[in-house]
Amino acid sequence: MKSMKLKSADIPETEEGLQYHIMLKPGDVAPYVLLPGDPDRVPKIAKYWDEARHVARHREYNTYTGKYKGVPISATSTGIGGPSTAIAVEELLRIGAHTFIRVGTTGAIQRDIKVGDIIITYASVRLEGTSKQYVIPEYPAAASPEVVLALIEAAETLGVRYHVGITASTDSFYTGQGRPGYKGYMQSWMKNIIPDLQAARVLNFEMESATLFTLANIYGVRAGMVTAVIANRVTGEMVAGAGEEDAIKVANEAVRILYEWDEIKNRYGKKYFYPRLILYKK
Ligand code: URA
């Protein structure tokens, strides 16, 4: 990398507001940002937009900005896990984002959830470390009700098979999700993690939502998540790419719905959306 003068070690951005990790400045992203983990999923999301331009790529952070059905939208990849997700959220907030929808993949832990289905999460179990660098462990990692509702409406409209519930968000894809480590490494709690979470009606594992939801609540912005089920830990089935297109379509459509609801809220001077508000729509 060429040398780049930043404001200070505490404020790692340029005078124009270019953020150190994501390499984006104010004006580069829309207020509504989709957050896949995988940088290669960003163009797959943008291919459904009316217009899309590649804005930046640095480390795991790949960003496109454009319009979906006339609505300004961006997608930025977060990389895998809490630490890189927290960096993306911190820096996107500084340049004007206010609504985040993670579009990820997941491993289901309930038998009736099929590979290829999608899951909409309304809260996450904080089995990761990044959110604990922000706030006490008892603080809830809850999604925004408006984003959850918009994702449900999008899934219904598109006719995809979906589930709604609680997700366990871990820092480890292998041992933290009860998979054996290298050469079969295992501890007793790892054998119990899936049955214990199943008993508590947790639907699935993934690795970013607890960080995203915790930060969104602390900072007073909206966040939600839709994930494609690529594995079922009860049946043992795993199919890379299963459900990915459906999760992408649902996330894009949820942004359009949220935009519409935000316009209605603005028109009637309401801070929060509630279903009856739709009846007043002209
Ligand atoms: N992502 C995860 O975190 N776990 C899985 O099993 C699949 C995707």
mmCIF file of C-alpha atoms and ligand atoms in Angstrom:
data_model
loop_
_atom_site.group_PDB
_atom_site.id
_atom_site.type_symbol
_atom_site.label_atom_id
_atom_site.label_comp_id
_atom_site.label_asym_id
_atom_site.label_seq_id
_atom_site.Cartn_x
_atom_site.Cartn_y
_atom_site.Cartn_z
ATOM 1 C CA MET A 1 0.000 0.000 0.000
ATOM 2 C CA LYS A 2 1.131 3.562 -0.788
ATOM 3 C CA SER A 3 1.611 5.635 2.369
ATOM 4 C CA MET A 4 -1.516 7.501 3.432
ATOM 5 C CA LYS A 5 -1.676 10.300 6.049
ATOM 6 C CA LEU A 6 -4.454 9.694 8.584
ATOM 7 C CA LYS A 7 -5.991 12.195 11.023
ATOM 8 C CA SER A 8 -4.549 10.411 14.074
ATOM 9 C CA ALA A 9 -3.917 6.966 15.547
ATOM 10 C CA ASP A 10 -7.281 7.255 17.339
ATOM 11 C CA ILE A 11 -9.141 8.462 14.255
ATOM 12 C CA PRO A 12 -7.791 6.355 11.384
ATOM 13 C CA GLU A 13 -9.352 8.215 8.472
ATOM 14 C CA THR A 14 -8.094 10.775 5.964
ATOM 15 C CA GLU A 15 -9.113 14.441 5.942
ATOM 16 C CA GLU A 16 -11.817 13.532 3.339
ATOM 17 C CA GLY A 17 -13.160 10.860 5.720
ATOM 18 C CA LEU A 18 -11.740 7.849 3.850
ATOM 19 C CA GLN A 19 -11.882 4.973 6.353
ATOM 20 C CA TYR A 20 -8.681 3.016 6.993
ATOM 21 C CA HIS A 21 -9.989 -0.557 6.490
ATOM 22 C CA ILE A 22 -12.973 -0.362 4.155
ATOM 23 C CA MET A 23 -11.407 2.395 1.990
ATOM 24 C CA LEU A 24 -14.719 4.256 1.674
ATOM 25 C CA LYS A 25 -15.614 7.887 2.402
ATOM 26 C CA PRO A 26 -18.916 9.741 2.952
ATOM 27 C CA GLY A 27 -20.988 9.522 -0.233
ATOM 28 C CA ASP A 28 -19.563 6.122 -1.228
ATOM 29 C CA VAL A 29 -22.346 4.065 0.385
ATOM 30 C CA ALA A 30 -26.121 4.227 0.660
ATOM 31 C CA PRO A 31 -27.751 4.324 4.139
ATOM 32 C CA TYR A 32 -28.973 0.727 3.539
ATOM 33 C CA VAL A 33 -26.052 -1.715 3.435
ATOM 34 C CA LEU A 34 -26.133 -5.469 2.865
ATOM 35 C CA LEU A 35 -23.341 -7.327 4.654
ATOM 36 C CA PRO A 36 -22.270 -10.678 3.218
ATOM 37 C CA GLY A 37 -19.188 -12.315 4.755
ATOM 38 C CA ASP A 38 -17.705 -13.400 1.427
ATOM 39 C CA PRO A 39 -16.226 -10.642 -0.821
ATOM 40 C CA ASP A 40 -17.271 -12.686 -3.873
ATOM 41 C CA ARG A 41 -20.933 -12.574 -2.791
ATOM 42 C CA VAL A 42 -21.021 -8.774 -3.223
ATOM 43 C CA PRO A 43 -21.237 -8.830 -7.074
ATOM 44 C CA LYS A 44 -23.751 -11.702 -6.778
ATOM 45 C CA ILE A 45 -25.950 -9.365 -4.705
ATOM 46 C CA ALA A 46 -25.400 -6.405 -7.057
ATOM 47 C CA LYS A 47 -26.385 -8.366 -10.161
ATOM 48 C CA TYR A 48 -30.049 -7.950 -9.095
ATOM 49 C CA TRP A 49 -29.744 -4.142 -8.945
ATOM 50 C CA ASP A 50 -30.875 -1.680 -11.685
ATOM 51 C CA GLU A 51 -27.435 -0.093 -11.521
ATOM 52 C CA ALA A 52 -24.255 -1.007 -9.653
ATOM 53 C CA ARG A 53 -20.734 0.348 -9.417
ATOM 54 C CA HIS A 54 -17.717 -1.183 -7.742
ATOM 55 C CA VAL A 55 -16.500 1.352 -5.170
ATOM 56 C CA ALA A 56 -13.593 -0.222 -3.311
ATOM 57 C CA ARG A 57 -11.827 -3.456 -2.404
ATOM 58 C CA HIS A 58 -9.343 -3.618 0.461
ATOM 59 C CA ARG A 59 -8.498 -6.739 2.509
ATOM 60 C CA GLU A 60 -11.801 -8.649 3.067
ATOM 61 C CA TYR A 61 -13.904 -5.528 2.427
ATOM 62 C CA ASN A 62 -15.438 -5.385 -1.064
ATOM 63 C CA THR A 63 -18.097 -2.731 -1.756
ATOM 64 C CA TYR A 64 -20.630 -2.061 -4.513
ATOM 65 C CA THR A 65 -23.140 0.801 -4.478
ATOM 66 C CA GLY A 66 -26.167 1.242 -6.726
ATOM 67 C CA LYS A 67 -29.944 1.143 -6.905
ATOM 68 C CA TYR A 68 -32.386 -1.737 -6.432
ATOM 69 C CA LYS A 69 -35.874 -0.982 -7.805
ATOM 70 C CA GLY A 70 -34.985 2.699 -7.524
ATOM 71 C CA VAL A 71 -33.774 2.433 -3.903
ATOM 72 C CA PRO A 72 -30.178 3.463 -3.046
ATOM 73 C CA ILE A 73 -28.328 0.389 -1.758
ATOM 74 C CA SER A 74 -24.806 -0.818 -0.993
ATOM 75 C CA ALA A 75 -23.186 -4.147 -0.194
ATOM 76 C CA THR A 76 -19.934 -4.493 1.753
ATOM 77 C CA SER A 77 -18.359 -7.824 2.682
ATOM 78 C CA THR A 78 -17.312 -8.243 6.316
ATOM 79 C CA GLY A 79 -15.005 -11.256 6.143
ATOM 80 C CA ILE A 80 -15.568 -14.105 8.591
ATOM 81 C CA GLY A 81 -16.283 -13.488 12.274
ATOM 82 C CA GLY A 82 -16.847 -10.741 14.810
ATOM 83 C CA PRO A 83 -13.609 -8.723 14.663
ATOM 84 C CA SER A 84 -13.731 -7.906 10.943
ATOM 85 C CA THR A 85 -17.519 -7.394 11.137
ATOM 86 C CA ALA A 86 -17.140 -4.840 13.949
ATOM 87 C CA ILE A 87 -14.572 -2.926 11.881
ATOM 88 C CA ALA A 88 -16.922 -2.852 8.878
ATOM 89 C CA VAL A 89 -19.857 -1.643 10.983
ATOM 90 C CA GLU A 90 -17.779 0.989 12.849
ATOM 91 C CA GLU A 91 -16.457 2.453 9.603
ATOM 92 C CA LEU A 92 -19.724 2.221 7.626
ATOM 93 C CA LEU A 93 -21.505 4.103 10.419
ATOM 94 C CA ARG A 94 -18.920 6.900 10.191
ATOM 95 C CA ILE A 95 -19.762 7.414 6.497
ATOM 96 C CA GLY A 96 -23.551 7.445 6.798
ATOM 97 C CA ALA A 97 -24.956 3.871 6.897
ATOM 98 C CA HIS A 98 -27.996 3.397 9.172
ATOM 99 C CA THR A 99 -29.507 0.030 8.254
ATOM 100 C CA PHE A 100 -27.610 -3.249 7.967
ATOM 101 C CA ILE A 101 -28.760 -6.646 6.731
ATOM 102 C CA ARG A 102 -26.312 -9.505 6.974
ATOM 103 C CA VAL A 103 -26.663 -11.981 4.082
ATOM 104 C CA GLY A 104 -24.802 -15.060 5.194
ATOM 105 C CA THR A 105 -24.635 -18.843 5.281
ATOM 106 C CA THR A 106 -25.473 -21.032 8.217
ATOM 107 C CA GLY A 107 -25.555 -24.521 9.708
ATOM 108 C CA ALA A 108 -28.996 -25.544 11.011
ATOM 109 C CA ILE A 109 -29.229 -27.561 14.223
ATOM 110 C CA GLN A 110 -32.945 -28.441 14.048
ATOM 111 C CA ARG A 111 -33.897 -31.506 11.968
ATOM 112 C CA ASP A 112 -36.869 -29.909 10.158
ATOM 113 C CA ILE A 113 -34.762 -27.086 8.663
ATOM 114 C CA LYS A 114 -33.686 -28.248 5.218
ATOM 115 C CA VAL A 115 -30.480 -27.466 3.364
ATOM 116 C CA GLY A 116 -31.467 -24.712 0.881
ATOM 117 C CA ASP A 117 -33.995 -23.093 3.265
ATOM 118 C CA ILE A 118 -33.355 -19.627 4.655
ATOM 119 C CA ILE A 119 -33.360 -18.434 8.265
ATOM 120 C CA ILE A 120 -34.343 -14.960 9.479
ATOM 121 C CA THR A 121 -32.827 -14.244 12.884
ATOM 122 C CA TYR A 122 -34.478 -12.088 15.529
ATOM 123 C CA ALA A 123 -31.799 -12.489 18.204
ATOM 124 C CA SER A 124 -28.412 -14.130 18.617
ATOM 125 C CA VAL A 125 -26.703 -16.002 21.429
ATOM 126 C CA ARG A 126 -23.407 -14.212 22.041
ATOM 127 C CA LEU A 127 -20.985 -17.143 21.876
ATOM 128 C CA GLU A 128 -18.286 -14.875 20.476
ATOM 129 C CA GLY A 129 -15.751 -12.459 21.901
ATOM 130 C CA THR A 130 -16.013 -9.241 19.911
ATOM 131 C CA SER A 131 -19.296 -8.028 21.397
ATOM 132 C CA LYS A 132 -17.780 -8.523 24.874
ATOM 133 C CA GLN A 133 -15.219 -5.857 23.989
ATOM 134 C CA TYR A 134 -18.192 -3.463 23.823
ATOM 135 C CA VAL A 135 -20.624 -4.353 26.598
ATOM 136 C CA ILE A 136 -21.462 -6.822 29.394
ATOM 137 C CA PRO A 137 -22.416 -10.381 28.292
ATOM 138 C CA GLU A 138 -26.004 -9.989 29.581
ATOM 139 C CA TYR A 139 -26.732 -7.255 26.996
ATOM 140 C CA PRO A 140 -29.000 -8.714 24.281
ATOM 141 C CA ALA A 141 -27.931 -9.207 20.675
ATOM 142 C CA ALA A 142 -31.356 -8.427 19.203
ATOM 143 C CA ALA A 143 -32.221 -7.659 15.595
ATOM 144 C CA SER A 144 -34.340 -4.626 14.726
ATOM 145 C CA PRO A 145 -38.063 -5.560 14.638
ATOM 146 C CA GLU A 146 -38.524 -3.519 11.430
ATOM 147 C CA VAL A 147 -35.750 -5.395 9.656
ATOM 148 C CA VAL A 148 -37.066 -8.781 10.846
ATOM 149 C CA LEU A 149 -40.559 -7.881 9.606
ATOM 150 C CA ALA A 150 -39.251 -6.635 6.247
ATOM 151 C CA LEU A 151 -37.272 -9.863 5.770
ATOM 152 C CA ILE A 152 -40.385 -11.922 6.548
ATOM 153 C CA GLU A 153 -42.452 -9.895 4.079
ATOM 154 C CA ALA A 154 -39.737 -10.301 1.428
ATOM 155 C CA ALA A 155 -39.551 -14.078 1.985
ATOM 156 C CA GLU A 156 -43.354 -14.373 1.762
ATOM 157 C CA THR A 157 -43.493 -12.245 -1.410
ATOM 158 C CA LEU A 158 -40.757 -14.297 -3.057
ATOM 159 C CA GLY A 159 -42.291 -17.586 -1.926
ATOM 160 C CA VAL A 160 -39.131 -19.054 -0.379
ATOM 161 C CA ARG A 161 -39.080 -21.573 2.492
ATOM 162 C CA TYR A 162 -38.007 -19.700 5.619
ATOM 163 C CA HIS A 163 -37.738 -20.048 9.383
ATOM 164 C CA VAL A 164 -37.627 -17.318 12.029
ATOM 165 C CA GLY A 165 -35.873 -17.625 15.359
ATOM 166 C CA ILE A 166 -32.759 -17.437 17.499
ATOM 167 C CA THR A 167 -29.250 -18.053 16.165
ATOM 168 C CA ALA A 168 -26.040 -19.006 17.988
ATOM 169 C CA SER A 169 -23.148 -16.836 16.850
ATOM 170 C CA THR A 170 -19.710 -18.340 17.477
ATOM 171 C CA ASP A 171 -16.054 -17.414 17.004
ATOM 172 C CA SER A 172 -15.136 -20.882 15.780
ATOM 173 C CA PHE A 173 -16.561 -22.744 12.772
ATOM 174 C CA TYR A 174 -15.085 -26.053 13.992
ATOM 175 C CA THR A 175 -14.822 -26.635 17.755
ATOM 176 C CA GLY A 176 -17.163 -23.779 18.738
ATOM 177 C CA GLN A 177 -19.923 -25.341 16.635
ATOM 178 C CA GLY A 178 -19.284 -28.879 17.958
ATOM 179 C CA ARG A 179 -17.218 -30.031 14.970
ATOM 180 C CA PRO A 180 -14.050 -31.983 15.781
ATOM 181 C CA GLY A 181 -10.843 -29.976 15.576
ATOM 182 C CA TYR A 182 -7.679 -31.181 13.834
ATOM 183 C CA LYS A 183 -7.029 -34.918 14.410
ATOM 184 C CA GLY A 184 -10.390 -35.249 16.174
ATOM 185 C CA TYR A 185 -9.636 -32.771 18.973
ATOM 186 C CA MET A 186 -12.706 -32.494 21.245
ATOM 187 C CA GLN A 187 -13.696 -31.330 24.739
ATOM 188 C CA SER A 188 -16.714 -32.518 26.672
ATOM 189 C CA TRP A 189 -18.647 -29.207 26.293
ATOM 190 C CA MET A 190 -18.257 -29.394 22.519
ATOM 191 C CA LYS A 191 -20.193 -32.676 22.527
ATOM 192 C CA ASN A 192 -23.047 -30.948 24.382
ATOM 193 C CA ILE A 193 -23.204 -27.640 22.547
ATOM 194 C CA ILE A 194 -25.648 -28.798 19.851
ATOM 195 C CA PRO A 195 -28.073 -30.708 22.148
ATOM 196 C CA ASP A 196 -28.013 -27.862 24.687
ATOM 197 C CA LEU A 197 -28.831 -25.227 22.049
ATOM 198 C CA GLN A 198 -31.458 -27.492 20.424
ATOM 199 C CA ALA A 199 -33.209 -27.812 23.789
ATOM 200 C CA ALA A 200 -33.337 -24.002 23.987
ATOM 201 C CA ARG A 201 -34.924 -23.860 20.488
ATOM 202 C CA VAL A 202 -31.903 -22.245 18.867
ATOM 203 C CA LEU A 203 -32.165 -22.780 15.105
ATOM 204 C CA ASN A 204 -28.666 -22.438 13.742
ATOM 205 C CA PHE A 205 -24.995 -21.482 13.920
ATOM 206 C CA GLU A 206 -23.212 -18.640 12.165
ATOM 207 C CA MET A 207 -20.398 -16.279 13.066
ATOM 208 C CA GLU A 208 -21.201 -12.570 12.680
ATOM 209 C CA SER A 209 -24.717 -11.685 13.860
ATOM 210 C CA ALA A 210 -24.036 -11.303 17.601
ATOM 211 C CA THR A 211 -21.412 -8.672 16.872
ATOM 212 C CA LEU A 212 -23.572 -6.918 14.274
ATOM 213 C CA PHE A 213 -26.711 -6.838 16.453
ATOM 214 C CA THR A 214 -24.857 -5.766 19.619
ATOM 215 C CA LEU A 215 -23.161 -2.866 17.855
ATOM 216 C CA ALA A 216 -26.389 -1.840 16.081
ATOM 217 C CA ASN A 217 -28.231 -1.630 19.417
ATOM 218 C CA ILE A 218 -25.418 0.241 21.134
ATOM 219 C CA TYR A 219 -25.254 2.772 18.302
ATOM 220 C CA GLY A 220 -29.029 3.075 17.779
ATOM 221 C CA VAL A 221 -29.203 1.842 14.182
ATOM 222 C CA ARG A 222 -31.093 -1.041 12.573
ATOM 223 C CA ALA A 223 -29.763 -4.518 11.783
ATOM 224 C CA GLY A 224 -31.118 -7.887 10.765
ATOM 225 C CA MET A 225 -29.938 -11.076 9.149
ATOM 226 C CA VAL A 226 -30.987 -13.630 6.567
ATOM 227 C CA THR A 227 -28.878 -16.749 6.095
ATOM 228 C CA ALA A 228 -28.892 -19.597 3.608
ATOM 229 C CA VAL A 229 -28.827 -23.055 5.181
ATOM 230 C CA ILE A 230 -25.836 -24.852 3.636
ATOM 231 C CA ALA A 231 -25.541 -27.531 6.341
ATOM 232 C CA ASN A 232 -27.776 -29.468 8.683
ATOM 233 C CA ARG A 233 -25.868 -30.721 11.720
ATOM 234 C CA VAL A 234 -28.554 -33.276 12.614
ATOM 235 C CA THR A 235 -28.818 -34.999 9.214
ATOM 236 C CA GLY A 236 -25.149 -34.354 8.368
ATOM 237 C CA GLU A 237 -25.995 -32.956 4.912
ATOM 238 C CA MET A 238 -23.917 -30.044 3.561
ATOM 239 C CA VAL A 239 -24.203 -28.372 0.136
ATOM 240 C CA ALA A 240 -22.016 -25.332 -0.638
ATOM 241 C CA GLY A 241 -24.075 -22.548 -2.245
ATOM 242 C CA ALA A 242 -27.490 -23.991 -1.270
ATOM 243 C CA GLY A 243 -30.102 -21.276 -0.703
ATOM 244 C CA GLU A 244 -27.631 -18.477 -1.462
ATOM 245 C CA GLU A 245 -29.632 -16.918 -4.315
ATOM 246 C CA ASP A 246 -32.829 -16.969 -2.223
ATOM 247 C CA ALA A 247 -31.097 -15.274 0.722
ATOM 248 C CA ILE A 248 -29.700 -12.613 -1.627
ATOM 249 C CA LYS A 249 -33.095 -11.953 -3.253
ATOM 250 C CA VAL A 250 -34.804 -11.710 0.137
ATOM 251 C CA ALA A 251 -32.188 -9.271 1.477
ATOM 252 C CA ASN A 252 -32.418 -7.005 -1.600
ATOM 253 C CA GLU A 253 -36.221 -7.016 -1.446
ATOM 254 C CA ALA A 254 -36.179 -6.292 2.304
ATOM 255 C CA VAL A 255 -34.224 -3.099 1.592
ATOM 256 C CA ARG A 256 -36.919 -1.981 -0.858
ATOM 257 C CA ILE A 257 -39.604 -2.710 1.755
ATOM 258 C CA LEU A 258 -37.730 -0.863 4.516
ATOM 259 C CA TYR A 259 -37.263 2.132 2.219
ATOM 260 C CA GLU A 260 -40.997 2.172 1.502
ATOM 261 C CA TRP A 261 -41.810 1.924 5.219
ATOM 262 C CA ASP A 262 -39.274 4.676 6.012
ATOM 263 C CA GLU A 263 -40.977 6.962 3.495
ATOM 264 C CA ILE A 264 -44.368 6.283 5.087
ATOM 265 C CA LYS A 265 -42.922 6.944 8.555
ATOM 266 C CA ASN A 266 -41.452 10.245 7.352
ATOM 267 C CA ARG A 267 -44.737 11.266 5.734
ATOM 268 C CA TYR A 268 -46.673 10.733 8.968
ATOM 269 C CA GLY A 269 -43.915 11.886 11.333
ATOM 270 C CA LYS A 270 -43.587 8.489 12.981
ATOM 271 C CA LYS A 271 -40.358 7.183 14.467
ATOM 272 C CA TYR A 272 -41.376 3.526 14.297
ATOM 273 C CA PHE A 273 -43.190 1.475 11.698
ATOM 274 C CA TYR A 274 -46.313 -0.458 12.682
ATOM 275 C CA PRO A 275 -48.519 -2.487 10.300
ATOM 276 C CA ARG A 276 -51.573 -0.182 10.454
ATOM 277 C CA LEU A 277 -49.456 2.698 9.064
ATOM 278 C CA ILE A 278 -49.600 0.944 5.658
ATOM 279 C CA LEU A 279 -53.373 1.551 5.537
ATOM 280 C CA TYR A 280 -52.776 5.292 5.391
ATOM 281 C CA LYS A 281 -50.482 4.945 2.353
ATOM 282 C CA LYS A 282 -51.617 7.042 -0.627
HETATM 283 N N1 URA B 1 -21.595 -21.079 8.634
HETATM 284 C C1 URA B 1 -21.363 -21.501 9.885
HETATM 285 O O1 URA B 1 -20.947 -20.709 10.745
HETATM 286 N N2 URA B 1 -21.600 -22.795 10.185
HETATM 287 C C2 URA B 1 -22.028 -23.691 9.291
HETATM 288 O O2 URA B 1 -22.196 -24.870 9.620
HETATM 289 C C3 URA B 1 -22.264 -23.241 7.970
HETATM 290 C C4 URA B 1 -22.045 -21.917 7.668
#
